[in-house]
Amino acid sequence: MHFNAIQVILVGIVAFIAAIDQFNFLESLYQPIVMGAVVGAILGDMKTGLIVGGAYQLMQIGNMPVGGAQPPNAVIGGIMATVFAISSKLEPGAALGLAVPFALMGQYMVTLLFTVMSPLMARADTAATKADVKTIANINYIAMGVLGLLFAIVVMIGLIGGSAAGDALNSISKNYGWIMAGLSAAGGMMRFVGFAILLRIMLSNDLWGFYFAGFAVATIIGKIEGLSGSALLIVAFLGIAIAIYDYQTSVRIKHNRGNSGGGEEDGI
């Protein structure tokens, strides 16, 4: 599948905005589940974009920088996974595996840019002592513009290359099916690894009961014909209901403790 110039330019603009949003706007526009839908709509297959974006979101949901170790970049990885899935008609798992090198390239660019910008921080400190707001703003604008431009270039090159490589990938999938099967298996595992990392960080001993209860309910609903397609949505609503009830109970207990001294409200 080949893309026209307008599609390539639009995807580049989306990557430019997402790159800036990741570190500056912080509106979560850069999240793969958003980028997948947007890029999919631009490339003419929003459904595939949503599926791949959601899968990539699960893969990186628990990723976070630890010291000097940086996870693969979510912006470029999510966009390129969508591009590969649409251009080469790949399964989401295989597309995720092919997008990882691009995600690593994106993170190398982020690290390189931050390293180059480090000396400018001394100039920003000097400008701050002089209350020179314009200089500080210009330094930030330069960093934002360069980062967005780098991401846009990588994505546009990957988009053109991915489109051109579509026939080759299809040929590989037919003649060497074990390669694509391996990529699909690896991409499938990445989603669970990402979610496991998130659980490892967030889950406390008090919440294990809810975890197993949710797993059991999802399994039961998944076996019911007519409800299996919305099993996760139903479990999510149950979780929201429990969270709201727990929050209201906690607020009520705290309020009662505040009134433990008695008063007219208690009828005493």
GROMACS .gro file of C-alpha atoms in nm, residues 93-244:
model
  152
   93GLY     CA    1   0.173  -0.829   1.721
   94ALA     CA    2   0.406  -0.842   1.421
   95ALA     CA    3   0.370  -0.466   1.366
   96LEU     CA    4   0.468  -0.403   1.728
   97GLY     CA    5   0.783  -0.610   1.685
   98LEU     CA    6   0.885  -0.424   1.369
   99ALA     CA    7   0.825  -0.084   1.533
  100VAL     CA    8   1.061  -0.142   1.828
  101PRO     CA    9   1.381  -0.041   1.638
  102PHE     CA   10   1.216   0.288   1.541
  103ALA     CA   11   1.109   0.343   1.902
  104LEU     CA   12   1.469   0.288   2.015
  105MET     CA   13   1.590   0.531   1.749
  106GLY     CA   14   1.345   0.790   1.880
  107GLN     CA   15   1.473   0.751   2.234
  108TYR     CA   16   1.834   0.787   2.116
  109MET     CA   17   1.732   1.116   1.956
  110VAL     CA   18   1.572   1.234   2.279
  111THR     CA   19   1.885   1.147   2.476
  112LEU     CA   20   2.109   1.316   2.217
  113LEU     CA   21   1.900   1.633   2.216
  114PHE     CA   22   1.892   1.653   2.596
  115THR     CA   23   2.270   1.607   2.602
  116VAL     CA   24   2.323   1.884   2.348
  117MET     CA   25   2.083   2.115   2.532
  118SER     CA   26   2.252   2.063   2.871
  119PRO     CA   27   2.514   2.338   2.823
  120LEU     CA   28   2.235   2.584   2.744
  121MET     CA   29   2.092   2.535   3.093
  122ALA     CA   30   2.375   2.747   3.233
  123ARG     CA   31   2.269   3.025   2.998
  124ALA     CA   32   1.910   2.979   3.113
  125ASP     CA   33   2.022   3.012   3.476
  126THR     CA   34   2.206   3.332   3.391
  127ALA     CA   35   1.896   3.465   3.214
  128ALA     CA   36   1.685   3.374   3.518
  129THR     CA   37   1.907   3.579   3.749
  130LYS     CA   38   1.853   3.875   3.516
  131ALA     CA   39   1.478   3.810   3.485
  132ASP     CA   40   1.531   3.765   3.110
  133VAL     CA   41   1.213   3.574   3.032
  134LYS     CA   42   1.256   3.603   2.655
  135THR     CA   43   1.589   3.416   2.650
  136ILE     CA   44   1.450   3.134   2.865
  137ALA     CA   45   1.145   3.104   2.640
  138ASN     CA   46   1.361   3.098   2.325
  139ILE     CA   47   1.576   2.816   2.465
  140ASN     CA   48   1.264   2.612   2.530
  141TYR     CA   49   1.119   2.690   2.188
  142ILE     CA   50   1.443   2.581   2.017
  143ALA     CA   51   1.444   2.249   2.204
  144MET     CA   52   1.077   2.189   2.125
  145GLY     CA   53   1.120   2.272   1.757
  146VAL     CA   54   1.430   2.055   1.711
  147LEU     CA   55   1.271   1.757   1.888
  148GLY     CA   56   0.951   1.785   1.686
  149LEU     CA   57   1.147   1.817   1.360
  150LEU     CA   58   1.362   1.511   1.438
  151PHE     CA   59   1.057   1.300   1.516
  152ALA     CA   60   0.876   1.421   1.204
  153ILE     CA   61   1.173   1.335   0.982
  154VAL     CA   62   1.213   0.985   1.129
  155VAL     CA   63   0.842   0.909   1.097
  156MET     CA   64   0.819   1.042   0.741
  157ILE     CA   65   1.123   0.839   0.636
  158GLY     CA   66   0.979   0.535   0.808
  159LEU     CA   67   0.642   0.597   0.644
  160ILE     CA   68   0.792   0.615   0.296
  161GLY     CA   69   1.022   0.321   0.363
  162GLY     CA   70   0.749   0.120   0.528
  163SER     CA   71   0.522   0.175   0.230
  164ALA     CA   72   0.799   0.075  -0.013
  165ALA     CA   73   0.883  -0.234   0.193
  166GLY     CA   74   0.522  -0.352   0.203
  167ASP     CA   75   0.559  -0.600  -0.082
  168ALA     CA   76   0.883  -0.739   0.064
  169LEU     CA   77   0.722  -0.793   0.404
  170ASN     CA   78   0.423  -0.964   0.247
  171SER     CA   79   0.660  -1.192   0.054
  172ILE     CA   80   0.848  -1.277   0.374
  173SER     CA   81   0.524  -1.352   0.556
  174LYS     CA   82   0.424  -1.598   0.281
  175ASN     CA   83   0.760  -1.769   0.226
  176TYR     CA   84   0.896  -1.748   0.581
  177GLY     CA   85   0.590  -1.759   0.799
  178TRP     CA   86   0.794  -1.852   1.108
  179ILE     CA   87   0.956  -1.505   1.107
  180MET     CA   88   0.621  -1.328   1.125
  181ALA     CA   89   0.497  -1.584   1.376
  182GLY     CA   90   0.796  -1.502   1.597
  183LEU     CA   91   0.734  -1.129   1.566
  184SER     CA   92   0.367  -1.179   1.649
  185ALA     CA   93   0.456  -1.384   1.958
  186ALA     CA   94   0.711  -1.124   2.072
  187GLY     CA   95   0.467  -0.838   2.014
  188GLY     CA   96   0.196  -1.026   2.203
  189MET     CA   97   0.423  -1.079   2.502
  190MET     CA   98   0.527  -0.713   2.510
  191ARG     CA   99   0.173  -0.607   2.603
  192PHE     CA  100   0.165  -0.836   2.904
  193VAL     CA  101   0.519  -0.744   3.010
  194GLY     CA  102   0.428  -0.374   3.001
  195PHE     CA  103   0.119  -0.429   3.213
  196ALA     CA  104   0.314  -0.654   3.451
  197ILE     CA  105   0.567  -0.374   3.506
  198LEU     CA  106   0.281  -0.138   3.591
  199LEU     CA  107   0.134  -0.387   3.840
  200ARG     CA  108   0.474  -0.443   3.996
  201ILE     CA  109   0.498  -0.071   4.070
  202MET     CA  110   0.139   0.008   4.169
  203LEU     CA  111  -0.003  -0.309   4.321
  204SER     CA  112  -0.006  -0.334   4.700
  205ASN     CA  113  -0.091  -0.636   4.914
  206ASP     CA  114  -0.434  -0.491   4.995
  207LEU     CA  115  -0.534  -0.493   4.626
  208TRP     CA  116  -0.458  -0.854   4.533
  209GLY     CA  117  -0.816  -0.954   4.610
  210PHE     CA  118  -0.952  -0.703   4.357
  211TYR     CA  119  -0.699  -0.823   4.099
  212PHE     CA  120  -0.804  -1.188   4.124
  213ALA     CA  121  -1.173  -1.092   4.140
  214GLY     CA  122  -1.139  -0.888   3.822
  215PHE     CA  123  -0.956  -1.170   3.647
  216ALA     CA  124  -1.226  -1.418   3.747
  217VAL     CA  125  -1.511  -1.188   3.637
  218ALA     CA  126  -1.340  -1.116   3.303
  219THR     CA  127  -1.294  -1.489   3.242
  220ILE     CA  128  -1.658  -1.567   3.322
  221ILE     CA  129  -1.799  -1.284   3.111
  222GLY     CA  130  -1.563  -1.376   2.827
  223LYS     CA  131  -1.731  -1.718   2.806
  224ILE     CA  132  -2.080  -1.569   2.774
  225GLU     CA  133  -2.188  -1.530   2.414
  226GLY     CA  134  -2.294  -1.178   2.339
  227LEU     CA  135  -2.087  -1.028   2.624
  228SER     CA  136  -1.740  -1.158   2.542
  229GLY     CA  137  -1.661  -0.866   2.314
  230SER     CA  138  -1.723  -0.612   2.589
  231ALA     CA  139  -1.581  -0.812   2.882
  232LEU     CA  140  -1.303  -0.564   2.959
  233LEU     CA  141  -1.543  -0.270   2.940
  234ILE     CA  142  -1.784  -0.438   3.183
  235VAL     CA  143  -1.500  -0.518   3.426
  236ALA     CA  144  -1.378  -0.158   3.396
  237PHE     CA  145  -1.722  -0.026   3.494
  238LEU     CA  146  -1.729  -0.266   3.791
  239GLY     CA  147  -1.389  -0.137   3.896
  240ILE     CA  148  -1.507   0.223   3.868
  241ALA     CA  149  -1.812   0.143   4.080
  242ILE     CA  150  -1.596  -0.018   4.350
  243ALA     CA  151  -1.354   0.276   4.343
  244ILE     CA  152  -1.637   0.529   4.380
   0.00000   0.00000   0.00000
